[in-house]
XYZ file of C-alpha atoms in Angstrom:
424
model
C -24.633 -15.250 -77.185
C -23.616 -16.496 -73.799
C -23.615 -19.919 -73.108
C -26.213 -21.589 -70.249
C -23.364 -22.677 -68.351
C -21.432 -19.738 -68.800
C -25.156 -17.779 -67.749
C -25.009 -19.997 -64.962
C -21.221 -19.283 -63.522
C -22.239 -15.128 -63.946
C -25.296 -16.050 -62.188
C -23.327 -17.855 -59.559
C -20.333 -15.713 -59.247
C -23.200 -12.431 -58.944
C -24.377 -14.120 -55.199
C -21.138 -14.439 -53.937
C -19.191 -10.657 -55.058
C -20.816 -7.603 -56.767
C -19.167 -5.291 -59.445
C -18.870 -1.543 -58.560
C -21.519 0.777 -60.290
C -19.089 3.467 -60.456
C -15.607 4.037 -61.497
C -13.512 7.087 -60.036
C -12.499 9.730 -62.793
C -10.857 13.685 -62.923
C -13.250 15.491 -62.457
C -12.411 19.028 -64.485
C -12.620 22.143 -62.286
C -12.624 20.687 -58.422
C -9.045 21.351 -56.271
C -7.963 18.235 -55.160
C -7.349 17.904 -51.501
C -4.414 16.822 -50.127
C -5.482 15.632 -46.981
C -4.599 11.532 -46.772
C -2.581 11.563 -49.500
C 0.698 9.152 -49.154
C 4.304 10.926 -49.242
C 5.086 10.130 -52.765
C 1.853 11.472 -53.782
C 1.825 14.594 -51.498
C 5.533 15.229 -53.343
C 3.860 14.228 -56.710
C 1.124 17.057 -56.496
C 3.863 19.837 -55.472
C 5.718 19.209 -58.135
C 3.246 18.905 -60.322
C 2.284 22.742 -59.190
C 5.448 23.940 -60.263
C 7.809 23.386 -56.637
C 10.875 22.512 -58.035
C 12.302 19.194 -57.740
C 15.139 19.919 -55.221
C 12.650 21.556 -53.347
C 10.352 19.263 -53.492
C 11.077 16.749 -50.638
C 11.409 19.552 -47.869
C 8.174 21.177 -48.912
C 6.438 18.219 -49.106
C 7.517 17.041 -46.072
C 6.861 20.919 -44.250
C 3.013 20.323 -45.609
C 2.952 16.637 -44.612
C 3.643 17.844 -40.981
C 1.011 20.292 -40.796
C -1.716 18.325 -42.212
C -0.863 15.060 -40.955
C 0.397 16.086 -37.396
C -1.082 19.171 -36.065
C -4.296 18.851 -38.509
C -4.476 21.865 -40.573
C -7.472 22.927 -42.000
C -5.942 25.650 -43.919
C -3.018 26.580 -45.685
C -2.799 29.557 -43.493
C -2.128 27.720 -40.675
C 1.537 26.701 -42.214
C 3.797 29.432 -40.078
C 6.668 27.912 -41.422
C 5.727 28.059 -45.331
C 6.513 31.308 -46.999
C 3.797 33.718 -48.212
C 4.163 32.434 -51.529
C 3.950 29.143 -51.458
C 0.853 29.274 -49.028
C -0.402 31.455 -52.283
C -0.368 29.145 -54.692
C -0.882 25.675 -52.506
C -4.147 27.545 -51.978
C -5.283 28.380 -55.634
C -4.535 24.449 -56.894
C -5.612 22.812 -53.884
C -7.728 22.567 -50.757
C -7.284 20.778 -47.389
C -10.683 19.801 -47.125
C -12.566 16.615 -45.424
C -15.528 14.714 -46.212
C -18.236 16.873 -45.134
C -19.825 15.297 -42.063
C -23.422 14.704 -43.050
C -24.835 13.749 -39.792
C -23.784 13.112 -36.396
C -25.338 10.454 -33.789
C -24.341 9.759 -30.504
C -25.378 6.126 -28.830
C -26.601 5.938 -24.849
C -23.018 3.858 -24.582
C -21.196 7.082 -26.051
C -20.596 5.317 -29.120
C -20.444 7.713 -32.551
C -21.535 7.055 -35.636
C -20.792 9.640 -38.689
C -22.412 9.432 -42.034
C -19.810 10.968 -44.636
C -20.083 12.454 -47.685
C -16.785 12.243 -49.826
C -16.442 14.718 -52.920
C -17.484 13.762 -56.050
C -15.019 11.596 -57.910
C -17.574 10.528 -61.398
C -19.998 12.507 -63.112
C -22.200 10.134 -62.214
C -22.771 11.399 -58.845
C -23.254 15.073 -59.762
C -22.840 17.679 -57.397
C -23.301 14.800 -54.570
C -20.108 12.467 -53.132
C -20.514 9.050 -52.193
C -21.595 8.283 -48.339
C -20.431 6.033 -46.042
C -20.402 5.424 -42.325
C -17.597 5.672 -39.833
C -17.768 4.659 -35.985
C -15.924 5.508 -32.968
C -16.414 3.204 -29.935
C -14.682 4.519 -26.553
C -13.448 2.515 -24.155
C -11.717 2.500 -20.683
C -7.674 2.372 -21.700
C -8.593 2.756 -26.107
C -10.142 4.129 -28.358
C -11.556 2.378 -31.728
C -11.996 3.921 -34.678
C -14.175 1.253 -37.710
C -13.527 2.692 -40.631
C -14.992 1.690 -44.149
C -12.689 0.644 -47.409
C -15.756 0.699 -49.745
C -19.146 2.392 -50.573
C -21.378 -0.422 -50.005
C -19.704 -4.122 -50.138
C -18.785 -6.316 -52.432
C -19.217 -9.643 -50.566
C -23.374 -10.672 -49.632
C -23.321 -12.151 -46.333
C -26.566 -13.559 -45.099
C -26.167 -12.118 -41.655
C -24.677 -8.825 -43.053
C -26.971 -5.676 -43.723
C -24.320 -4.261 -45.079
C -23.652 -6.756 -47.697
C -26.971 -6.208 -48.756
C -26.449 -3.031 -50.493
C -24.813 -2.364 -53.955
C -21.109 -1.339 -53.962
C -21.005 1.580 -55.410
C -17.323 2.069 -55.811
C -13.988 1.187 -53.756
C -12.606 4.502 -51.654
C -9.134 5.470 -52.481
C -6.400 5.494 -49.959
C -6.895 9.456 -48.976
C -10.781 8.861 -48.413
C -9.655 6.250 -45.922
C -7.125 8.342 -44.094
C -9.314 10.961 -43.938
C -11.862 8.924 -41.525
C -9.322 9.145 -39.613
C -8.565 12.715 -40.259
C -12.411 13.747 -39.846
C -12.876 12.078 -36.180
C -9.887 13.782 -35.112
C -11.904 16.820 -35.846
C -14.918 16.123 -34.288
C -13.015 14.615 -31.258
C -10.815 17.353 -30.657
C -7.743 14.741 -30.933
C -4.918 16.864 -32.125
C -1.647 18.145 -30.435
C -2.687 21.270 -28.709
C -5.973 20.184 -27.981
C -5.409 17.775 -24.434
C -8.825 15.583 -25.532
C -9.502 13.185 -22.493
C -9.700 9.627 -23.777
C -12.960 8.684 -22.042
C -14.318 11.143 -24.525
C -16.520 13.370 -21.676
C -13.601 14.914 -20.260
C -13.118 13.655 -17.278
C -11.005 10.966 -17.754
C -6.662 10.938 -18.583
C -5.256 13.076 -21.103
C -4.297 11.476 -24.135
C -4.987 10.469 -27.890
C -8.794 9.289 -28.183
C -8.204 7.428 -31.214
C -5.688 4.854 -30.080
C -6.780 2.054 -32.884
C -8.067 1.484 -36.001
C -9.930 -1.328 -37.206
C -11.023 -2.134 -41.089
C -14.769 -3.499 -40.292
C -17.003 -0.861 -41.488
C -18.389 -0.980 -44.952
C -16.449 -3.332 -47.527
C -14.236 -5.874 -47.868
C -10.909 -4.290 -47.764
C -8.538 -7.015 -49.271
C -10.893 -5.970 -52.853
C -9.170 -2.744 -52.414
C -6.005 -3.512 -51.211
C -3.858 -0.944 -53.116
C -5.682 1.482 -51.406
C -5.923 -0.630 -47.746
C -1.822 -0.656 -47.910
C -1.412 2.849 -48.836
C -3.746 3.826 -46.000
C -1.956 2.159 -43.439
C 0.696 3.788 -44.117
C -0.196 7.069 -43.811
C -2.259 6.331 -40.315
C 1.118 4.990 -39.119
C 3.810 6.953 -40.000
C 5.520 7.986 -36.885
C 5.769 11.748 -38.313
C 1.976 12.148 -39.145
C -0.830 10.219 -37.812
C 1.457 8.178 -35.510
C -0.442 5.265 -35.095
C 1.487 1.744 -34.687
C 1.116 -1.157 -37.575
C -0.079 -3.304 -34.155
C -2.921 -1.096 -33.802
C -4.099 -1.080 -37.085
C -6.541 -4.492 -37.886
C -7.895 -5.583 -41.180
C -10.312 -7.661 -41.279
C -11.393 -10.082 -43.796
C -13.954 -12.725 -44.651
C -10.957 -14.529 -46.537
C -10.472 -13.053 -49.843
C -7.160 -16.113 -49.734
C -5.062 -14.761 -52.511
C -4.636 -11.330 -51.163
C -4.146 -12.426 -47.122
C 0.047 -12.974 -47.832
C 0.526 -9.156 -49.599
C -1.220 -7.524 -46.321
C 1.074 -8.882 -43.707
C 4.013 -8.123 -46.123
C 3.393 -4.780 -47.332
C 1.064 -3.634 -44.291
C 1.752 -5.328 -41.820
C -1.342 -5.249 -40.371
C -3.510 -7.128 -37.808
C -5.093 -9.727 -39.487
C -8.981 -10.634 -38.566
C -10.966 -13.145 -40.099
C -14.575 -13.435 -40.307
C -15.081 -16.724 -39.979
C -18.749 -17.192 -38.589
C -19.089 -21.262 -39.313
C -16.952 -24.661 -38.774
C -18.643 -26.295 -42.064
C -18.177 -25.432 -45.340
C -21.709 -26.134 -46.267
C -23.258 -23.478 -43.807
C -19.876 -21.021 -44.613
C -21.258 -21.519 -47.910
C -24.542 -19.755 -46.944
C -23.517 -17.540 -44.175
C -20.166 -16.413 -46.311
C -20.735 -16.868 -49.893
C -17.029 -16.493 -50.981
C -16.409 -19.802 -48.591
C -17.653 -21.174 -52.078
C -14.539 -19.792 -53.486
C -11.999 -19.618 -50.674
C -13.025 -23.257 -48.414
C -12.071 -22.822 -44.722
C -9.012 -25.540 -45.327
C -7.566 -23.040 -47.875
C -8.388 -20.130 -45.747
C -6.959 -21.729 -42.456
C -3.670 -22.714 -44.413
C -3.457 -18.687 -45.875
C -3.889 -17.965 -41.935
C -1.164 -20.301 -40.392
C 1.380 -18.482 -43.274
C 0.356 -15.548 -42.811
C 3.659 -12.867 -42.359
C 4.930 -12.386 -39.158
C 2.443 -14.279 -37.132
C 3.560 -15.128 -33.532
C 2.103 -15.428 -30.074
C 2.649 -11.775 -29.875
C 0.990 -11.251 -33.435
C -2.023 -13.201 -33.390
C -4.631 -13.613 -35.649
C -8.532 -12.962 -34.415
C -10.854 -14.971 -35.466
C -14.545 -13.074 -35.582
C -17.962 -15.651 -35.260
C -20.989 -14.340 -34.875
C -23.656 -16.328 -32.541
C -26.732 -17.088 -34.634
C -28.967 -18.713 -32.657
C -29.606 -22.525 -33.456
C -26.975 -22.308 -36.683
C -23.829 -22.189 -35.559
C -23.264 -22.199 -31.736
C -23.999 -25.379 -30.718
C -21.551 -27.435 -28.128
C -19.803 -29.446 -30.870
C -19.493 -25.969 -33.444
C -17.538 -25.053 -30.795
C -15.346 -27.979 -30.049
C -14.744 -27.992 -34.293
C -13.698 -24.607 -33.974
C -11.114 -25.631 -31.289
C -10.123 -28.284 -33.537
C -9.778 -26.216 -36.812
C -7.739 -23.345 -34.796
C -5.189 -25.766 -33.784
C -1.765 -24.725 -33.712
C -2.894 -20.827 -34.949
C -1.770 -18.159 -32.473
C -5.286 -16.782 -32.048
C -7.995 -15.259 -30.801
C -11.918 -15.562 -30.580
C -14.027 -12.667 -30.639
C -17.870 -13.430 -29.712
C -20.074 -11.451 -31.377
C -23.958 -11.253 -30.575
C -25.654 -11.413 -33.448
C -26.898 -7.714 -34.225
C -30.526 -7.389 -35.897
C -31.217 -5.655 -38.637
C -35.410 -4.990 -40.039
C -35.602 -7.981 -42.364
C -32.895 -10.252 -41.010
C -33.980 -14.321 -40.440
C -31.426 -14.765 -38.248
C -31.369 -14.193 -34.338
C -28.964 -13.659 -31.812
C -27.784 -16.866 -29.664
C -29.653 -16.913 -25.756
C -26.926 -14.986 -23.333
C -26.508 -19.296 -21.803
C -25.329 -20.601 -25.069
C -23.049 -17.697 -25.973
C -21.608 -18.336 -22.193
C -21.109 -21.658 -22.646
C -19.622 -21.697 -26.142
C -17.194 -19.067 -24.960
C -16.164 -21.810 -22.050
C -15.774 -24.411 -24.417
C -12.891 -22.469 -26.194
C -11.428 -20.564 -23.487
C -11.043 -24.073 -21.915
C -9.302 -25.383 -25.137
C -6.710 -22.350 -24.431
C -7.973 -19.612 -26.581
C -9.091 -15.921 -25.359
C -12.874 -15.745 -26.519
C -14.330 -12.676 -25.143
C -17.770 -11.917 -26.266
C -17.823 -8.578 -28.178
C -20.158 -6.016 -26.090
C -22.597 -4.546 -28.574
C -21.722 -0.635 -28.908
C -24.049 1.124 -30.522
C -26.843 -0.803 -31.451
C -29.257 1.938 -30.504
C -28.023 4.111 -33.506
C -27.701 1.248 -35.901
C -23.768 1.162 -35.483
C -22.978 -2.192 -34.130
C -21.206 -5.043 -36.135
C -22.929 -5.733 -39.699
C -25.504 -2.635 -39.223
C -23.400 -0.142 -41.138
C -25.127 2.406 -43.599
C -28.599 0.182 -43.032
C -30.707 3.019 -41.257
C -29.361 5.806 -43.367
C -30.307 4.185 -46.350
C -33.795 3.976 -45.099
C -33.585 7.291 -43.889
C -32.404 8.834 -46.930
C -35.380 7.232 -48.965
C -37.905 8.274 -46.453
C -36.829 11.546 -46.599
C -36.666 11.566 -50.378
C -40.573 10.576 -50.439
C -41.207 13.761 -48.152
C -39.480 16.342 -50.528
C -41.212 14.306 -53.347
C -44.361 15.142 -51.009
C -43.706 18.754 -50.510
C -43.089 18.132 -46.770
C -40.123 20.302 -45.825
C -36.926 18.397 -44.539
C -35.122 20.589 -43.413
C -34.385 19.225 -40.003
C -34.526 15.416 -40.908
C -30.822 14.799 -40.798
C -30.160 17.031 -37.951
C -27.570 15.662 -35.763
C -28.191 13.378 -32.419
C -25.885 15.567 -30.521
C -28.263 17.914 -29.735
């Protein structure tokens, strides 16, 4: 029988992370794709099939070009594989995506996509996990947010993400294959001459020109799966996109910050939100684990950081809590010596939140206050707010729209149409 203490630690560990309901297992029967896979595993699966071992690198690579580079969708596609092989890639495995389960489109041309990976546990049936994936346009780049976990672990205060269950972490090829899937919908691969402002008007070139790791999760509690990812989205023969452009962020899971910047050498951004420990406590509840001293110190050693590499530091204005004349000047203070950047972020509401976003006046003048102590502090524009997409909104709405739509069919009332995409 558990000890009242020990009750109390559980009790107190539950508020600040959450255990995944579900593990990933084989599931017997289902083709695995090999879309987002990593090299090694890519070779692994080939050989696995029966492609000899000598033969195994050069095929490998041969598929690796086609799926990764010019985006095949089917083995068919491969001009340069023989008959044969195409054969028998095609009876062990598929090339297939998470199936796009709706589509919305903000007034600032912001997209949102609700995914639906493949089943990986019995648990889930017939029916894959679903998360949400955002692509935000701009004038010279194009971000894509993509998620590391169904659900979150961490419970932020401000966060309506973190207050859902996580469900499960995603596995390196579900991450690539955000990627992967916008490329689709995007028309963003060689051959295709998108336009990056997205409406066609604009300069040729990629549309997805970064990535950024602040959708659902926290990404350093699935790391394995966060370094294998980046590699994939960056190899110079596949996805192409450079290490610079790729940004994790983090609200400061410490022991884990040093083994990103070695083995991904990533962006690093922190979520750092409050000067005090006592309201980081609240607004952050791993601050309780992880104090902003110890987090700070993991930031100034962090690999490779320079002028040219610096770290941004992400603080959301909640108005009266933390954006006050002298938070600011303590922020200053605590940055010291950090090659970094602020990013502003308006608070983004959520149905049920107690926060509120800080007056336009005192988001202006807290962003003077640090530009004047020598740091960049834009304030973030909100993208997407209309369609629920914006910073810390993630998976809220279709949540709530998955319910409501459950009580209809529970009704009788036909649903047909309820998830019908915004594009039209």
């Amino acid at each position: 029988m558990a000890t009242p203490s020990l009750d109390s630690a559980r009790a107190a560990d539950a508020a600040i992370e959450k255990a995944p309901d579900l593990l990933p297992e084989a599931l017997p029967g289902r083709r695995p794709s090999l879309v987002g896979l990593t090299r090694d595993a890519l070779k692994a699966q080939l050989v696995g099939m029966g492609v000899p071992e000598r033969e195994s690198r050069m095929r490998a690579g041969q598929v690796w070009h086609w799926v990764n580079f010019r985006g095949a969708s089917d083995f068919a596609e491969m001009t340069n594989v023989g008959k044969a092989l195409k054969a028998q890639l095609a009876e062990h495995f598929t090339l297939e995506r998470p199936e796009v389960a709706s589509r919305q489109v903000s007034r600032d041309g912001t997209r949102k996509w609700l995914l639906r990976m493949a089943p990986t546990n019995r648990q889930e049936h017939n029916r894959g996990a679903e998360i949400e994936c955002v692509y935000i346009p701009g004038p010279d780049r194009g971000t894509l947010c993509v998620s590391s976990q169904v659900g979150c672990t961490l419970t932020c205060s401000f966060c309506h993400t973190g207050t859902q269950r996580l469900v499960r972490n995603l596995s390196a090829a579900e991450i690539v294959q955000q990627l992967v899937t916008a490329r689709d919908e995007l028309g963003d691969w060689p051959g295709q001459m998108p336009s990056r402002d997205a409406g066609g008007s604009g300069e040729v070139g990629r549309l997805v020109t970064n990535i950024v790791f602040m959708g659902m999760g926290e990404p350093l509690y699935n790391l394995d799966a966060v370094v294998d990812a980046v590699g994939v989205m960056s190899d110079q023969e596949g996805l192409g996109l450079s290490r610079r452009r790729i940004t994790v962020s983090t609200s400061g899971v410490v022991p884990q910050i040093p083994r990103l910047g070695e083995q991904a050498n990533a962006m690093l951004a922190i979520s750092l939100h409050a000067v005090r420990d006592d309201l980081r406590d609240e607004l952050v509840p791993l601050n309780r684990k992880y104090p902003i001293a110890e987090l700070l110190a993991a930031c100034r050693a962090y690999p490779g950081l320079s002028n040219a590499r610096r770290i941004t530091f992400e603080y959301v204005m909640l108005k009266g809590v933390n954006d006050s004349d002298a938070d600011a000047r303590e922020l200053v203070r605590l940055l010291k010596g950090i090659p970094a950047k602020i990013n502003l972020i308006p608070f983004n509401p959520w149905p049920g939140s107690r926060y509120e976003c800080s007056d336009w006046d005192r988001i202006e003048r807290f962003s003077e206050i640090v530009f004047n102590a020598g740091y960049a502090s834009p304030v973030r524009t909100p993208r997407g707010r209309d369609i629920l997409a914006a910073c810390g909104q993630l998976k809220s709405e279709t949540e709530k729209l998955r319910a409501r739509a459950r009580l209809m069919q529970e009704e009788g009332i036909g649903v047909e149409s309820f998830y019908a995409g915004a594009d039209d």
